[in-house]
CSV table of N, CA, C and O in Angstrom, one decimal:
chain,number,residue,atom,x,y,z
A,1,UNK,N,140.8,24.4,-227.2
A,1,UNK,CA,141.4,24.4,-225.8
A,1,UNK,C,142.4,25.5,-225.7
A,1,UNK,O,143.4,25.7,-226.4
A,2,UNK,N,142.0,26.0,-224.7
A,2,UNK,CA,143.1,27.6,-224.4
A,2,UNK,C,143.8,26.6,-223.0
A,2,UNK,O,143.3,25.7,-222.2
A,3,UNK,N,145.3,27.4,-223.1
A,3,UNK,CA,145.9,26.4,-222.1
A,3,UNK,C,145.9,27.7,-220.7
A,3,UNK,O,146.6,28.7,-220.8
A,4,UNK,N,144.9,27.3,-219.6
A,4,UNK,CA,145.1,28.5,-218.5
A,4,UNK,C,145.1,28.0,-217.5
A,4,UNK,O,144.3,27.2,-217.1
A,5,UNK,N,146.1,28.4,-216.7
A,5,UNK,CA,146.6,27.7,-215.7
A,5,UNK,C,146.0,27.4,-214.6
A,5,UNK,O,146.2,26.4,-214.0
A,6,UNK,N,144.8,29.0,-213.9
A,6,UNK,CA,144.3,29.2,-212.5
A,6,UNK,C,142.8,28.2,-213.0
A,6,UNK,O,142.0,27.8,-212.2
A,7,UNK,N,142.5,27.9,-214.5
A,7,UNK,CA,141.1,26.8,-214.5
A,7,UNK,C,141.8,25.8,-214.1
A,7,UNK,O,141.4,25.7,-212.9
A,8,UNK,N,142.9,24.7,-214.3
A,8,UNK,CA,143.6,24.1,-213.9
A,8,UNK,C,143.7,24.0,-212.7
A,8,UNK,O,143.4,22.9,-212.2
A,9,UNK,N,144.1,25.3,-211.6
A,9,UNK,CA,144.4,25.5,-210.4
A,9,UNK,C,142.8,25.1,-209.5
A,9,UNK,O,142.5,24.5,-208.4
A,10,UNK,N,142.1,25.6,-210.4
A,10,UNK,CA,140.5,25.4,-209.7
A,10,UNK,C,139.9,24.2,-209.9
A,10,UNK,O,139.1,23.7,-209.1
A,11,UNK,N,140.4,23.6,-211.1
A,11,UNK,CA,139.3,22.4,-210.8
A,11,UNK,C,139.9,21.1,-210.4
A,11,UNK,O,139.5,20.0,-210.6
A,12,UNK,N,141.2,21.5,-209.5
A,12,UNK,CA,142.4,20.2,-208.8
A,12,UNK,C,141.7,20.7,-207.7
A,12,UNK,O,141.2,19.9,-206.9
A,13,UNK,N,141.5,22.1,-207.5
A,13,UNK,CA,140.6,22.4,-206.0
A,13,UNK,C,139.3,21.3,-205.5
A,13,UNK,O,138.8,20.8,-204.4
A,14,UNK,N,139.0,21.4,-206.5
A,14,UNK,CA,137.0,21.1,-206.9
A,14,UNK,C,136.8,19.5,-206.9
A,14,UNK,O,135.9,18.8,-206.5
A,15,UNK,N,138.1,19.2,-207.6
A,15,UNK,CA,138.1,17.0,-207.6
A,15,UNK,C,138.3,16.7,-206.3
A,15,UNK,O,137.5,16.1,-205.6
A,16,UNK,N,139.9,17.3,-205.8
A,16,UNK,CA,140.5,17.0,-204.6
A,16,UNK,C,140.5,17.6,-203.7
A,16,UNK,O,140.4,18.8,-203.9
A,17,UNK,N,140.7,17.1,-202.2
A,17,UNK,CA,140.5,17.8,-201.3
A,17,UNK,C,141.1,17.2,-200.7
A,17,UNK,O,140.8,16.0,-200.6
A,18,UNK,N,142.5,18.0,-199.9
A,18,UNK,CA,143.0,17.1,-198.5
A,18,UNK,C,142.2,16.7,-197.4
A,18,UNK,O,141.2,17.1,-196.8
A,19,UNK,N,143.0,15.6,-197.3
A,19,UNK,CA,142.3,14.3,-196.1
A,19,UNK,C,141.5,13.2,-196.9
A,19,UNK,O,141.4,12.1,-196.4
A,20,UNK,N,141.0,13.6,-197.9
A,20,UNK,CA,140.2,12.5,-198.9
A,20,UNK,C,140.7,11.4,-199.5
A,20,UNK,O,141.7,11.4,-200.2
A,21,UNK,N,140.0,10.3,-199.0
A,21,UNK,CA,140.7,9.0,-199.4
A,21,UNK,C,141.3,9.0,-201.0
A,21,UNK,O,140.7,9.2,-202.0
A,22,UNK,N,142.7,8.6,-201.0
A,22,UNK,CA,142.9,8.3,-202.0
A,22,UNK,C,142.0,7.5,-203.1
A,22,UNK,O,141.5,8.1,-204.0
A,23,UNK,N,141.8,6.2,-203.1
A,23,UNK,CA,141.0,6.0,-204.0
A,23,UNK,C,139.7,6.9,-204.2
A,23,UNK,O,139.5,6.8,-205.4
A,24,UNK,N,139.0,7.6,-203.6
A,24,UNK,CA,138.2,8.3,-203.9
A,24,UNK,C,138.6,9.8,-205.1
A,24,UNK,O,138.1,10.5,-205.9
A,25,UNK,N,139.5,9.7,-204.7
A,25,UNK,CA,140.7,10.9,-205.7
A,25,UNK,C,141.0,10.4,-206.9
A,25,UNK,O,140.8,11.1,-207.9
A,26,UNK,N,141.5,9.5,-207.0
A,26,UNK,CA,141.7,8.5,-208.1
A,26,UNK,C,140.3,8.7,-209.0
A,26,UNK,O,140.0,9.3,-210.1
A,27,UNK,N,139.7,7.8,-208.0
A,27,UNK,CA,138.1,7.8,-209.4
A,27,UNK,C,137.8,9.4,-209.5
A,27,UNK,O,137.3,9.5,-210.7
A,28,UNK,N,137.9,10.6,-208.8
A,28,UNK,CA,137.3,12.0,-209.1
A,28,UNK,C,138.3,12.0,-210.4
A,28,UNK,O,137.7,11.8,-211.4
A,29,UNK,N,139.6,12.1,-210.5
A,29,UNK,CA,140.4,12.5,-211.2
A,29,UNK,C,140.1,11.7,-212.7
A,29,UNK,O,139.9,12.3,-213.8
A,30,UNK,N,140.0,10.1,-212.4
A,30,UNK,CA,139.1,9.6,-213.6
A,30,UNK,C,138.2,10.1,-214.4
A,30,UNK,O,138.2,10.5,-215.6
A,31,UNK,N,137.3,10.1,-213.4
A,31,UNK,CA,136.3,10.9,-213.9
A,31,UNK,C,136.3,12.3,-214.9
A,31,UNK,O,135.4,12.5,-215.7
A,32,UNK,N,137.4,13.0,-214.7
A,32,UNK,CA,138.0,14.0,-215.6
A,32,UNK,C,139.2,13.8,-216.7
A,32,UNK,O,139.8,14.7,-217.3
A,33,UNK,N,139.3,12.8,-216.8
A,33,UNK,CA,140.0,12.1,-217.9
A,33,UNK,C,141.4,12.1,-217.6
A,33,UNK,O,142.3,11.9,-218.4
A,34,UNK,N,141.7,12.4,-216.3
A,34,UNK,CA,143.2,12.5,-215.6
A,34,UNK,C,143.5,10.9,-215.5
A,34,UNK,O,142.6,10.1,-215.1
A,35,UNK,N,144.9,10.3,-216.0
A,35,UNK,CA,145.4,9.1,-215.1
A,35,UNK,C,146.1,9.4,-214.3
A,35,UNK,O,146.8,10.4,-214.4
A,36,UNK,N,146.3,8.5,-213.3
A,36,UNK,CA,147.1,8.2,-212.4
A,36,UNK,C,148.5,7.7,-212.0
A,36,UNK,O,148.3,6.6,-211.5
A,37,UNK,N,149.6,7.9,-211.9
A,37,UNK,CA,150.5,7.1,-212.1
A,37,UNK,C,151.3,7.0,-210.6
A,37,UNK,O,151.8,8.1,-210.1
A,38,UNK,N,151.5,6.0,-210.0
A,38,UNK,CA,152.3,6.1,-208.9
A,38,UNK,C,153.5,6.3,-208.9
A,38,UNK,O,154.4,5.5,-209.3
A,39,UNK,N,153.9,7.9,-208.1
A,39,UNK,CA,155.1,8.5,-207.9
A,39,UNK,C,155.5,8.6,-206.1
A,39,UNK,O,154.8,8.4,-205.1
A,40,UNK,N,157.0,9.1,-206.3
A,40,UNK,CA,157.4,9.0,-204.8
A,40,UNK,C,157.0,9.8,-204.0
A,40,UNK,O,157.2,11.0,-204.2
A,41,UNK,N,156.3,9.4,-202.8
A,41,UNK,CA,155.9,10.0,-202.1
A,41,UNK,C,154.0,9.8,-202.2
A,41,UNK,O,153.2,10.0,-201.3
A,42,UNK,N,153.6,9.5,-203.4
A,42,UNK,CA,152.2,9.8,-203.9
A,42,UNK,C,152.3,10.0,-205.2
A,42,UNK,O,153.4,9.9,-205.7
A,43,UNK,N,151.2,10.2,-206.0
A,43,UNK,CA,150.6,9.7,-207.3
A,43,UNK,C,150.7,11.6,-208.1
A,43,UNK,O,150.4,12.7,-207.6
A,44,UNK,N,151.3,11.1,-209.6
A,44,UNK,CA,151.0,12.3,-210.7
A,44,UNK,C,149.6,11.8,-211.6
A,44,UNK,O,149.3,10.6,-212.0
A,45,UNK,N,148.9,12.9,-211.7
A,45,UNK,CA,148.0,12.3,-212.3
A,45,UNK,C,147.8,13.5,-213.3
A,45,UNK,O,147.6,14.7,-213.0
A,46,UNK,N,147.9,13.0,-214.9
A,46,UNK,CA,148.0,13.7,-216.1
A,46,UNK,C,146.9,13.3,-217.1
A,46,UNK,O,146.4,12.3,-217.4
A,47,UNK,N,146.8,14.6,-217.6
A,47,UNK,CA,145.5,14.3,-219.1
A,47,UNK,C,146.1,14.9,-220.1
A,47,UNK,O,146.9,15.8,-219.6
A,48,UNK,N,146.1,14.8,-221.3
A,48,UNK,CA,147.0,15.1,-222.3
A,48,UNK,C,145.4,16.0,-223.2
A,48,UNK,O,144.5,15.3,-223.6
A,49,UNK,N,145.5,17.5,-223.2
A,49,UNK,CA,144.4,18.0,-224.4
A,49,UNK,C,144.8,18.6,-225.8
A,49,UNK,O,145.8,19.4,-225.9
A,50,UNK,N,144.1,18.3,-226.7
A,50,UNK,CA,143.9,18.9,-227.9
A,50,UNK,C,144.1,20.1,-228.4
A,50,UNK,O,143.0,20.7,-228.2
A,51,UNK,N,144.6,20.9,-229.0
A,51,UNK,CA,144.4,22.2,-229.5
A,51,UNK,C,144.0,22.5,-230.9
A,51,UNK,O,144.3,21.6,-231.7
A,52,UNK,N,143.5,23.5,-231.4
A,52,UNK,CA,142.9,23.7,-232.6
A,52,UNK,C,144.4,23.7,-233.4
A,52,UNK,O,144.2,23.4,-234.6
A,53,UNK,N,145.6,24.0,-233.2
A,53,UNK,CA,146.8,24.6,-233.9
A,53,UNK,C,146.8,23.1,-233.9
A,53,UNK,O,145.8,22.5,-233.5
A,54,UNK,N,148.2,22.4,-234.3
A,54,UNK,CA,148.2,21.0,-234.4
A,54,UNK,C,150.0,20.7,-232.8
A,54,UNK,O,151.2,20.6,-232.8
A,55,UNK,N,148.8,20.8,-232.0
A,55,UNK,CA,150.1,21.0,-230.7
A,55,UNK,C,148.8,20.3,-229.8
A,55,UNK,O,147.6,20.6,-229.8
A,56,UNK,N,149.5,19.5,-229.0
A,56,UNK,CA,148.5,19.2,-227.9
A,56,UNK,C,149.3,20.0,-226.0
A,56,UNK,O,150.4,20.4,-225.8
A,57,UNK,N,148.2,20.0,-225.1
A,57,UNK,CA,148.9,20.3,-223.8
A,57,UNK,C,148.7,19.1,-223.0
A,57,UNK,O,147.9,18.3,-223.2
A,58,UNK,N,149.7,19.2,-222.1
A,58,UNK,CA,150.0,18.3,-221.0
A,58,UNK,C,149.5,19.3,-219.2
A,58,UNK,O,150.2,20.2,-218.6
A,59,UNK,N,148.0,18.7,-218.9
A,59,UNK,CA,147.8,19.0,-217.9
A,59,UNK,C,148.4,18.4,-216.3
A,59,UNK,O,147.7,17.4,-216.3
A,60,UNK,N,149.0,18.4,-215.2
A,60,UNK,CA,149.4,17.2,-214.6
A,60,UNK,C,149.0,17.6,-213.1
A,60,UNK,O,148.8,18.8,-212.9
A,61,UNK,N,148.8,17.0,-212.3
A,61,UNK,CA,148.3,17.4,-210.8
A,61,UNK,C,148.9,16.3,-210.1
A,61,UNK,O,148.8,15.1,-210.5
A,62,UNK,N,149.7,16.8,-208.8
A,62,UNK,CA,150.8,15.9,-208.2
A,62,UNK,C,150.0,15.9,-206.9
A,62,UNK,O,149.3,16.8,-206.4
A,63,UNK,N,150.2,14.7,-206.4
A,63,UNK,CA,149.6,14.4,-204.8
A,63,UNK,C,150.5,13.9,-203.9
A,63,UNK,O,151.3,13.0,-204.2
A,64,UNK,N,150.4,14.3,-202.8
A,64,UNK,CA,151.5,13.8,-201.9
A,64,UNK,C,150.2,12.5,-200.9
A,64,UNK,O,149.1,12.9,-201.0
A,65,UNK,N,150.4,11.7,-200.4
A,65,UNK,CA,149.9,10.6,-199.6
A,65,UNK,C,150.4,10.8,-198.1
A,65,UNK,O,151.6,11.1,-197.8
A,66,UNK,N,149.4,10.5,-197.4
A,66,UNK,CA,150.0,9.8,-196.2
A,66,UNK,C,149.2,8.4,-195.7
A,66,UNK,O,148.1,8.0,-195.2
A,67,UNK,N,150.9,7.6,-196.2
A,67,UNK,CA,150.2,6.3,-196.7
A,67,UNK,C,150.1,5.8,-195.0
A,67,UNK,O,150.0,4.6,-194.9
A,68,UNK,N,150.1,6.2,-194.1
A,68,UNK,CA,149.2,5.0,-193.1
A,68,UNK,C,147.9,5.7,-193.3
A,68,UNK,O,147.3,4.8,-193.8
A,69,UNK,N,147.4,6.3,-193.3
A,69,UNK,CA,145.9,7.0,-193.5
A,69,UNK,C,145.6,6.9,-194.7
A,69,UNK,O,144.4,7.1,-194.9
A,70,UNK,N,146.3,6.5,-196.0
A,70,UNK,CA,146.4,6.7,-197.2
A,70,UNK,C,144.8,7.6,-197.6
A,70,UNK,O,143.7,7.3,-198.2
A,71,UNK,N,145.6,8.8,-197.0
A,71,UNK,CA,144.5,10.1,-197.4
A,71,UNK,C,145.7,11.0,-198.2
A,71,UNK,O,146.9,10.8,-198.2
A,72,UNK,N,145.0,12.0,-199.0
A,72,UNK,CA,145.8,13.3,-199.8
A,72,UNK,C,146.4,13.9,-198.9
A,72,UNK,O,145.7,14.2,-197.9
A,73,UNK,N,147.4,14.2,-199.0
A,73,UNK,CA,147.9,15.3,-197.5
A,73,UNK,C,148.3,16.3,-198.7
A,73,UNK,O,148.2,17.4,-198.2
A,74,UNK,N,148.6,16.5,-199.5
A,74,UNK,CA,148.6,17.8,-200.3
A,74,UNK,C,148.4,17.7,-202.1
A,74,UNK,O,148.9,16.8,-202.8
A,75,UNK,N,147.9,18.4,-202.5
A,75,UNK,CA,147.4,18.3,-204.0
A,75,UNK,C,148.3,20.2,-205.0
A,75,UNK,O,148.0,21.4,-204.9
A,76,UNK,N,149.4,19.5,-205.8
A,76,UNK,CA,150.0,20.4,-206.6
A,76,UNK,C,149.6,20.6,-207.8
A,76,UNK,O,150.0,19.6,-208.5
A,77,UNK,N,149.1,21.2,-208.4
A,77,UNK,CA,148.3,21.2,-209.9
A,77,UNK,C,149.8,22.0,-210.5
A,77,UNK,O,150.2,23.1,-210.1
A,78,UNK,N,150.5,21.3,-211.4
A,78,UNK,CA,151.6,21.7,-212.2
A,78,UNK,C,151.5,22.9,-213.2
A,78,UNK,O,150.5,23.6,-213.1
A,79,UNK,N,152.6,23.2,-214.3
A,79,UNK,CA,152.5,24.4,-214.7
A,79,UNK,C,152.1,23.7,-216.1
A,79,UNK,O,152.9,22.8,-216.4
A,80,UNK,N,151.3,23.8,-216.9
A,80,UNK,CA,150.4,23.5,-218.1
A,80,UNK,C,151.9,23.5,-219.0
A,80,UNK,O,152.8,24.3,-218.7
A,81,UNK,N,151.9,22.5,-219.9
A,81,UNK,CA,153.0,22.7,-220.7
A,81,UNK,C,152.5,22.0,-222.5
A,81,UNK,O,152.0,20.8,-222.4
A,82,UNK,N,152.6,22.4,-223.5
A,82,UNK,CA,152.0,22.6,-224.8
A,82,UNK,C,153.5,22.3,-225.6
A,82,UNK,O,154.6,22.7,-225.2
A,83,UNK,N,153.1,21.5,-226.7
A,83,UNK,CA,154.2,21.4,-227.4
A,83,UNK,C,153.9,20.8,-228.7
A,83,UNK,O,153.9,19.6,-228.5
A,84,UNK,N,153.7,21.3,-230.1
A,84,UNK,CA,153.7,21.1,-231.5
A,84,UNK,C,154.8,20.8,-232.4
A,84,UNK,O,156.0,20.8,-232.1
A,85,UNK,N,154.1,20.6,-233.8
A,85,UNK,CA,155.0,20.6,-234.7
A,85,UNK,C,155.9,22.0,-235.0
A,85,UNK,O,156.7,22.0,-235.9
């Protein structure tokens, strides 16, 4: 696993899309081994990967809600962060 940021940036494009029901985002992001965790405003949803060195990265994509429509009103794909022995 190479840690690069704009694959990251593309495939939060490609799961999520503003206006899309949240639960529907939830299961896309499942589906990519992202969880979910409920934050203010809307949900962080992080996958933790592997590297060949003995260091793993922390991928995370932030969502903002608009909970009477509880649709995505904005999707932030975070800055990739790596950290070993």
């Amino acid at each position: 696993y190479m840690p690069i940021q704009e694959r990251l940036n593309s495939e939060a494009r490609t799961l999520v899309h503003v206006g899309m029901p949240v639960p529907t985002a939830i299961a896309r992001l499942n589906s990519a081994h992202f969880t979910c965790d409920p934050a203010v405003g809307g949900l962080t949803c992080s996958r933790i990967r592997q590297r060949l060195l003995p260091s793993s990265c922390m991928e995370r994509i932030n969502l903002t809600q608009d909970t009477a429509a509880f649709a995505v009103m904005s999707i932030d794909p975070r800055p990739i962060v790596c950290a070993g022995l």
